[in-house]
PDB file of C-alpha atoms in Angstrom:
ATOM      1  CA  MET A 268      -0.026   0.024   0.076  1.00 97.00           C
ATOM      2  CA  LYS A 269       1.331   3.440  -0.964  1.00 98.00           C
ATOM      3  CA  PHE A 270       1.166   6.217   1.495  1.00 98.00           C
ATOM      4  CA  PHE A 271       0.352   9.718   0.208  1.00 98.00           C
ATOM      5  CA  ILE A 272       0.073  12.756   2.465  1.00 98.00           C
ATOM      6  CA  ASP A 273      -2.881  15.130   1.650  1.00 97.00           C
ATOM      7  CA  THR A 274      -1.566  18.574   2.273  1.00 97.00           C
ATOM      8  CA  ALA A 275       0.165  21.541   0.778  1.00 97.00           C
ATOM      9  CA  ASN A 276       2.218  22.239   3.881  1.00 97.00           C
ATOM     10  CA  LEU A 277       5.842  21.859   3.052  1.00 97.00           C
ATOM     11  CA  ASP A 278       6.991  21.243   6.658  1.00 97.00           C
ATOM     12  CA  GLN A 279       4.492  18.396   6.970  1.00 97.00           C
ATOM     13  CA  ILE A 280       5.556  16.865   3.692  1.00 98.00           C
ATOM     14  CA  ARG A 281       9.162  17.024   4.777  1.00 97.00           C
ATOM     15  CA  GLU A 282       8.264  15.336   8.051  1.00 97.00           C
ATOM     16  CA  ALA A 283       6.450  12.509   6.218  1.00 97.00           C
ATOM     17  CA  GLN A 284       9.331  12.193   3.868  1.00 97.00           C
ATOM     18  CA  ASP A 285      11.822  11.913   6.708  1.00 96.00           C
ATOM     19  CA  LEU A 286       9.794   9.104   8.148  1.00 96.00           C
ATOM     20  CA  GLY A 287      10.814   7.065   5.167  1.00 96.00           C
ATOM     21  CA  VAL A 288       7.361   5.834   4.135  1.00 96.00           C
ATOM     22  CA  LEU A 289       6.014   8.503   1.948  1.00 97.00           C
ATOM     23  CA  ASP A 290       5.118   7.589  -1.586  1.00 98.00           C
ATOM     24  CA  GLY A 291       3.535  10.821  -2.817  1.00 98.00           C
ATOM     25  CA  VAL A 292       1.362  13.897  -2.162  1.00 98.00           C
ATOM     26  CA  THR A 293      -2.154  14.965  -3.040  1.00 98.00           C
ATOM     27  CA  THR A 294      -3.234  18.582  -2.993  1.00 94.00           C
ATOM     28  CA  ASN A 295      -6.365  20.540  -4.028  1.00 89.00           C
ATOM     29  CA  PRO A 296      -7.277  24.277  -4.244  1.00 88.00           C
ATOM     30  CA  SER A 297      -8.641  24.155  -0.647  1.00 90.00           C
ATOM     31  CA  LEU A 298      -5.308  22.926   0.749  1.00 93.00           C
ATOM     32  CA  MET A 299      -3.354  25.521  -1.219  1.00 94.00           C
ATOM     33  CA  ALA A 300      -5.682  28.276   0.115  1.00 94.00           C
ATOM     34  CA  LYS A 301      -5.128  26.969   3.663  1.00 93.00           C
ATOM     35  CA  GLU A 302      -1.388  27.609   3.257  1.00 95.00           C
ATOM     36  CA  GLY A 303      -1.935  31.009   1.796  1.00 95.00           C
ATOM     37  CA  ILE A 304      -0.797  29.949  -1.645  1.00 95.00           C
ATOM     38  CA  THR A 305      -2.611  32.091  -4.123  1.00 93.00           C
ATOM     39  CA  GLY A 306      -2.128  33.389  -7.704  1.00 93.00           C
ATOM     40  CA  ARG A 307      -1.451  30.925 -10.529  1.00 91.00           C
ATOM     41  CA  ASN A 308       2.342  31.498 -10.674  1.00 94.00           C
ATOM     42  CA  ASN A 309       2.713  30.912  -6.864  1.00 95.00           C
ATOM     43  CA  ILE A 310       0.658  27.717  -7.023  1.00 95.00           C
ATOM     44  CA  LEU A 311       2.682  26.298  -9.925  1.00 96.00           C
ATOM     45  CA  LYS A 312       5.849  27.100  -8.112  1.00 96.00           C
ATOM     46  CA  HIS A 313       4.537  25.446  -4.963  1.00 97.00           C
ATOM     47  CA  TYR A 314       3.898  22.197  -6.942  1.00 97.00           C
ATOM     48  CA  VAL A 315       7.459  22.270  -8.092  1.00 97.00           C
ATOM     49  CA  ASP A 316       8.663  22.805  -4.577  1.00 97.00           C
ATOM     50  CA  ILE A 317       6.684  19.726  -3.364  1.00 98.00           C
ATOM     51  CA  CYS A 318       8.137  17.669  -6.141  1.00 98.00           C
ATOM     52  CA  ASP A 319      11.639  18.582  -5.023  1.00 97.00           C
ATOM     53  CA  ILE A 320      10.882  17.222  -1.554  1.00 97.00           C
ATOM     54  CA  VAL A 321       9.301  13.904  -2.391  1.00 97.00           C
ATOM     55  CA  ASP A 322      10.306  11.062  -4.692  1.00 94.00           C
ATOM     56  CA  GLY A 323       6.837   9.922  -5.748  1.00 96.00           C
ATOM     57  CA  ASP A 324       3.725  11.310  -7.557  1.00 98.00           C
ATOM     58  CA  VAL A 325       2.328  14.645  -6.748  1.00 98.00           C
ATOM     59  CA  SER A 326      -1.314  15.312  -7.707  1.00 98.00           C
ATOM     60  CA  ALA A 327      -2.019  18.784  -9.079  1.00 97.00           C
ATOM     61  CA  GLU A 328      -5.641  19.771  -9.788  1.00 96.00           C
ATOM     62  CA  VAL A 329      -7.056  21.583 -12.745  1.00 97.00           C
ATOM     63  CA  ILE A 330      -9.586  24.367 -12.036  1.00 96.00           C
ATOM     64  CA  ALA A 331     -11.389  24.444 -15.333  1.00 97.00           C
ATOM     65  CA  THR A 332     -14.541  22.488 -15.718  1.00 98.00           C
ATOM     66  CA  ASP A 333     -14.725  22.319 -19.459  1.00 98.00           C
ATOM     67  CA  PHE A 334     -12.877  19.963 -21.784  1.00 98.00           C
ATOM     68  CA  LYS A 335     -10.637  22.404 -23.540  1.00 98.00           C
ATOM     69  CA  GLY A 336      -9.801  24.210 -20.281  1.00 98.00           C
ATOM     70  CA  MET A 337      -8.885  21.104 -18.492  1.00 98.00           C
ATOM     71  CA  VAL A 338      -6.677  19.837 -21.308  1.00 98.00           C
ATOM     72  CA  LYS A 339      -4.891  23.249 -21.456  1.00 98.00           C
ATOM     73  CA  GLU A 340      -4.387  23.402 -17.627  1.00 97.00           C
ATOM     74  CA  GLY A 341      -3.453  19.664 -17.453  1.00 98.00           C
ATOM     75  CA  GLU A 342      -0.835  19.924 -20.181  1.00 98.00           C
ATOM     76  CA  GLU A 343       0.702  22.927 -18.453  1.00 97.00           C
ATOM     77  CA  LEU A 344       0.744  21.112 -15.096  1.00 98.00           C
ATOM     78  CA  ALA A 345       2.272  17.939 -16.641  1.00 98.00           C
ATOM     79  CA  GLU A 346       5.115  20.003 -18.065  1.00 98.00           C
ATOM     80  CA  LEU A 347       6.045  21.349 -14.709  1.00 97.00           C
ATOM     81  CA  HIS A 348       7.743  18.190 -13.518  1.00 97.00           C
ATOM     82  CA  PRO A 349       7.819  14.424 -14.322  1.00 98.00           C
ATOM     83  CA  GLN A 350       6.265  13.538 -10.926  1.00 98.00           C
ATOM     84  CA  ILE A 351       3.138  15.586 -11.586  1.00 98.00           C
ATOM     85  CA  VAL A 352      -0.216  13.655 -11.947  1.00 98.00           C
ATOM     86  CA  VAL A 353      -3.090  15.791 -13.214  1.00 98.00           C
ATOM     87  CA  LYS A 354      -6.045  15.788 -10.907  1.00 98.00           C
ATOM     88  CA  VAL A 355      -9.367  15.922 -12.839  1.00 98.00           C
ATOM     89  CA  PRO A 356     -12.952  15.994 -11.366  1.00 98.00           C
ATOM     90  CA  MET A 357     -15.403  13.148 -11.928  1.00 98.00           C
ATOM     91  CA  ILE A 358     -17.678  14.998 -14.327  1.00 98.00           C
ATOM     92  CA  LYS A 359     -18.678  14.300 -17.903  1.00 98.00           C
ATOM     93  CA  GLU A 360     -16.049  16.727 -19.369  1.00 98.00           C
ATOM     94  CA  GLY A 361     -13.507  15.380 -16.823  1.00 98.00           C
ATOM     95  CA  VAL A 362     -13.964  11.769 -18.203  1.00 98.00           C
ATOM     96  CA  LYS A 363     -13.361  13.153 -21.723  1.00 98.00           C
ATOM     97  CA  ALA A 364     -10.229  14.844 -20.491  1.00 98.00           C
ATOM     98  CA  ILE A 365      -8.959  11.735 -18.784  1.00 98.00           C
ATOM     99  CA  LYS A 366      -9.315   9.806 -21.971  1.00 98.00           C
ATOM    100  CA  TYR A 367      -7.441  12.619 -23.763  1.00 98.00           C
ATOM    101  CA  PHE A 368      -4.594  12.586 -21.205  1.00 98.00           C
ATOM    102  CA  ALA A 369      -4.344   8.774 -21.284  1.00 98.00           C
ATOM    103  CA  ASP A 370      -4.035   8.730 -25.109  1.00 98.00           C
ATOM    104  CA  HIS A 371      -1.249  11.411 -24.794  1.00 98.00           C
ATOM    105  CA  GLY A 372       0.765   9.758 -21.970  1.00 98.00           C
ATOM    106  CA  ILE A 373      -0.228  12.082 -19.225  1.00 98.00           C
ATOM    107  CA  ARG A 374      -1.137  10.482 -15.896  1.00 98.00           C
ATOM    108  CA  THR A 375      -4.346  11.384 -14.106  1.00 98.00           C
ATOM    109  CA  ASN A 376      -5.999  11.198 -10.765  1.00 98.00           C
ATOM    110  CA  CYS A 377      -9.834  11.211 -11.018  1.00 98.00           C
ATOM    111  CA  THR A 378     -10.981  13.055  -7.926  1.00 98.00           C
ATOM    112  CA  LEU A 379     -14.302  13.578  -6.150  1.00 97.00           C
ATOM    113  CA  VAL A 380     -15.532   9.915  -6.689  1.00 98.00           C
ATOM    114  CA  PHE A 381     -18.463   8.813  -4.604  1.00 98.00           C
ATOM    115  CA  SER A 382     -19.746   5.775  -6.446  1.00 98.00           C
ATOM    116  CA  ALA A 383     -18.687   2.486  -7.989  1.00 98.00           C
ATOM    117  CA  GLY A 384     -20.200   3.694 -11.310  1.00 98.00           C
ATOM    118  CA  GLN A 385     -18.039   6.827 -11.298  1.00 98.00           C
ATOM    119  CA  ALA A 386     -14.944   4.683 -10.559  1.00 98.00           C
ATOM    120  CA  LEU A 387     -15.768   2.280 -13.389  1.00 98.00           C
ATOM    121  CA  LEU A 388     -16.039   5.175 -15.901  1.00 98.00           C
ATOM    122  CA  ALA A 389     -12.697   6.649 -14.723  1.00 98.00           C
ATOM    123  CA  ALA A 390     -11.005   3.273 -15.164  1.00 98.00           C
ATOM    124  CA  LYS A 391     -12.557   2.802 -18.658  1.00 98.00           C
ATOM    125  CA  ALA A 392     -11.331   6.365 -19.671  1.00 98.00           C
ATOM    126  CA  GLY A 393      -7.698   5.389 -18.524  1.00 98.00           C
ATOM    127  CA  ALA A 394      -7.249   7.150 -15.138  1.00 98.00           C
ATOM    128  CA  THR A 395      -3.982   6.341 -13.412  1.00 98.00           C
ATOM    129  CA  TYR A 396      -5.690   6.792  -9.965  1.00 98.00           C
ATOM    130  CA  VAL A 397      -9.263   7.089  -8.884  1.00 98.00           C
ATOM    131  CA  SER A 398      -9.951   8.908  -5.594  1.00 98.00           C
ATOM    132  CA  PRO A 399     -13.087   7.781  -3.626  1.00 98.00           C
ATOM    133  CA  PHE A 400     -13.665  10.223  -0.726  1.00 98.00           C
ATOM    134  CA  ILE A 401     -14.486   7.803   2.078  1.00 97.00           C
ATOM    135  CA  GLY A 402     -14.496  10.390   4.866  1.00 96.00           C
ATOM    136  CA  ARG A 403     -17.039  12.565   3.147  1.00 96.00           C
ATOM    137  CA  LEU A 404     -19.273   9.495   2.590  1.00 96.00           C
ATOM    138  CA  ASP A 405     -19.027   8.682   6.263  1.00 95.00           C
ATOM    139  CA  ASP A 406     -20.054  12.203   7.018  1.00 95.00           C
ATOM    140  CA  VAL A 407     -23.506  11.686   5.311  1.00 97.00           C
ATOM    141  CA  SER A 408     -24.057   8.258   6.968  1.00 95.00           C
ATOM    142  CA  THR A 409     -22.770   6.173   3.994  1.00 95.00           C
ATOM    143  CA  ASP A 410     -20.122   3.568   4.466  1.00 96.00           C
ATOM    144  CA  GLY A 411     -17.048   4.818   2.590  1.00 97.00           C
ATOM    145  CA  LEU A 412     -15.193   1.588   3.124  1.00 98.00           C
ATOM    146  CA  GLU A 413     -17.869  -0.366   1.375  1.00 98.00           C
ATOM    147  CA  LEU A 414     -17.315   1.778  -1.645  1.00 98.00           C
ATOM    148  CA  ILE A 415     -13.554   0.880  -1.640  1.00 98.00           C
ATOM    149  CA  ALA A 416     -14.552  -2.824  -1.410  1.00 98.00           C
ATOM    150  CA  ASP A 417     -17.052  -2.471  -4.425  1.00 98.00           C
ATOM    151  CA  ILE A 418     -14.356  -0.750  -6.561  1.00 98.00           C
ATOM    152  CA  ARG A 419     -11.741  -3.300  -5.681  1.00 98.00           C
ATOM    153  CA  LEU A 420     -14.096  -6.135  -6.730  1.00 98.00           C
ATOM    154  CA  ILE A 421     -14.914  -4.415 -10.125  1.00 98.00           C
ATOM    155  CA  TYR A 422     -11.328  -3.535 -10.938  1.00 98.00           C
ATOM    156  CA  ASP A 423     -10.258  -7.122 -10.085  1.00 98.00           C
ATOM    157  CA  ASN A 424     -13.088  -8.557 -12.166  1.00 98.00           C
ATOM    158  CA  TYR A 425     -11.806  -6.910 -15.378  1.00 98.00           C
ATOM    159  CA  GLY A 426      -8.115  -6.346 -14.734  1.00 98.00           C
ATOM    160  CA  PHE A 427      -8.274  -2.560 -14.627  1.00 98.00           C
ATOM    161  CA  GLU A 428      -4.840  -1.054 -13.995  1.00 98.00           C
ATOM    162  CA  THR A 429      -6.291   2.104 -12.342  1.00 98.00           C
ATOM    163  CA  GLN A 430      -5.005   2.428  -8.769  1.00 98.00           C
ATOM    164  CA  ILE A 431      -7.614   2.877  -5.975  1.00 98.00           C
ATOM    165  CA  LEU A 432      -6.481   5.958  -4.063  1.00 98.00           C
ATOM    166  CA  ALA A 433      -8.500   6.057  -0.799  1.00 98.00           C
ATOM    167  CA  ALA A 434      -8.973   9.773  -0.134  1.00 98.00           C
ATOM    168  CA  SER A 435     -10.446  11.831   2.651  1.00 96.00           C
ATOM    169  CA  ILE A 436      -8.856   9.571   5.162  1.00 96.00           C
ATOM    170  CA  ARG A 437      -9.648  10.888   8.550  1.00 94.00           C
ATOM    171  CA  HIS A 438      -7.922   8.578  10.993  1.00 95.00           C
ATOM    172  CA  THR A 439      -5.652   5.645  11.477  1.00 96.00           C
ATOM    173  CA  MET A 440      -8.444   3.026  11.354  1.00 97.00           C
ATOM    174  CA  HIS A 441      -9.392   4.264   7.966  1.00 97.00           C
ATOM    175  CA  VAL A 442      -5.903   3.496   6.916  1.00 98.00           C
ATOM    176  CA  ILE A 443      -5.902  -0.055   8.441  1.00 98.00           C
ATOM    177  CA  ASN A 444      -9.312  -0.974   6.952  1.00 98.00           C
ATOM    178  CA  CYS A 445      -8.399   0.317   3.560  1.00 98.00           C
ATOM    179  CA  ALA A 446      -5.326  -1.883   3.663  1.00 98.00           C
ATOM    180  CA  LYS A 447      -7.411  -4.778   4.579  1.00 98.00           C
ATOM    181  CA  ILE A 448      -9.812  -4.204   1.638  1.00 98.00           C
ATOM    182  CA  GLY A 449      -6.997  -3.747  -0.782  1.00 98.00           C
ATOM    183  CA  ALA A 450      -6.858   0.038  -1.600  1.00 98.00           C
ATOM    184  CA  ASP A 451      -3.604   0.578  -3.645  1.00 98.00           C
ATOM    185  CA  VAL A 452      -2.973   4.000  -1.943  1.00 98.00           C
ATOM    186  CA  MET A 453      -4.194   6.040   0.951  1.00 98.00           C
ATOM    187  CA  THR A 454      -3.925   9.773   1.186  1.00 98.00           C
ATOM    188  CA  GLY A 455      -4.550  11.606   4.387  1.00 97.00           C
ATOM    189  CA  PRO A 456      -3.181  13.981   7.039  1.00 96.00           C
ATOM    190  CA  LEU A 457       0.199  13.434   8.676  1.00 96.00           C
ATOM    191  CA  SER A 458      -1.697  12.355  11.853  1.00 96.00           C
ATOM    192  CA  SER A 459      -3.254   9.428  10.117  1.00 96.00           C
ATOM    193  CA  ILE A 460       0.210   8.144   9.249  1.00 96.00           C
ATOM    194  CA  GLU A 461       1.846   8.953  12.484  1.00 96.00           C
ATOM    195  CA  GLY A 462      -1.068   7.338  14.299  1.00 96.00           C
ATOM    196  CA  LEU A 463       0.157   3.936  13.082  1.00 97.00           C
ATOM    197  CA  LEU A 464       3.233   4.340  15.256  1.00 96.00           C
ATOM    198  CA  LYS A 465       1.247   4.460  18.471  1.00 95.00           C
ATOM    199  CA  HIS A 466       0.506   1.662  20.958  1.00 95.00           C
ATOM    200  CA  PRO A 467       0.488   1.853  24.710  1.00 95.00           C
ATOM    201  CA  LEU A 468       2.236  -1.545  25.045  1.00 97.00           C
ATOM    202  CA  THR A 469       5.079  -0.283  22.943  1.00 96.00           C
ATOM    203  CA  ASP A 470       5.378   2.835  25.200  1.00 94.00           C
ATOM    204  CA  SER A 471       5.263   0.769  28.449  1.00 96.00           C
ATOM    205  CA  GLY A 472       7.669  -1.794  27.187  1.00 96.00           C
ATOM    206  CA  LEU A 473      10.144   0.653  26.202  1.00 95.00           C
ATOM    207  CA  LYS A 474       9.870   2.391  29.521  1.00 95.00           C
ATOM    208  CA  GLN A 475      10.467  -0.903  31.282  1.00 94.00           C
ATOM    209  CA  PHE A 476      13.480  -1.773  29.171  1.00 95.00           C
ATOM    210  CA  LEU A 477      15.084   1.492  29.911  1.00 95.00           C
ATOM    211  CA  GLU A 478      14.463   1.233  33.635  1.00 93.00           C
ATOM    212  CA  ASP A 479      15.863  -2.253  33.729  1.00 91.00           C
ATOM    213  CA  TYR A 480      18.966  -1.085  31.782  1.00 92.00           C
ATOM    214  CA  LYS A 481      19.614   1.696  34.264  1.00 93.00           C
ATOM    215  CA  LYS A 482      19.416  -0.676  37.197  1.00 90.00           C
ATOM    216  CA  GLY A 483      22.381  -2.649  35.900  1.00 82.00           C
ATOM    217  CA  ASN A 484      24.468   0.222  34.472  1.00 85.00           C
TER     218      ASN A 484
END
């Protein structure tokens, strides 16, 4: 399972990279705005800065919602850095754009996916990644993990190479359960990754080891 961090904060990206388990980064306009990154030139530079920190894929989202606009923006984003994956919304024009990008060797991440049907269309169009937002489904009393399982079954049935990128991860158990179901990638906050480190028995065991060492030295 690949671990992506969902942020535009460079310090958090560096911290996750230093942990040695980071495989990539996902961003969106909201995350950019949260870090005060505004203006197209500043946003594009920020994407490059992120690519300079990590070794893996970096999702950069188009803003346009029409086919021509998405193609134009996507091509500009893809030219920024070899690690860039163009993030395209799951709308009719977005599916057309994903097909165009696939035919032209540009990798894509189909975002804002909330149903198995949407995931099937994204895979048919040739998306590199599909991003079901499980946390947002949970917010409206729908089982986000069930969607991951449905997509996994469909993709395995037909041998689709599109990777399931479990998005809107909220906590550590989301990560564990997605790993059990077979999501190819998770993307979430740094806390969801660091939470995997924690266990009270590890803390108490280490404390005991250190106390015993001090007694004999």
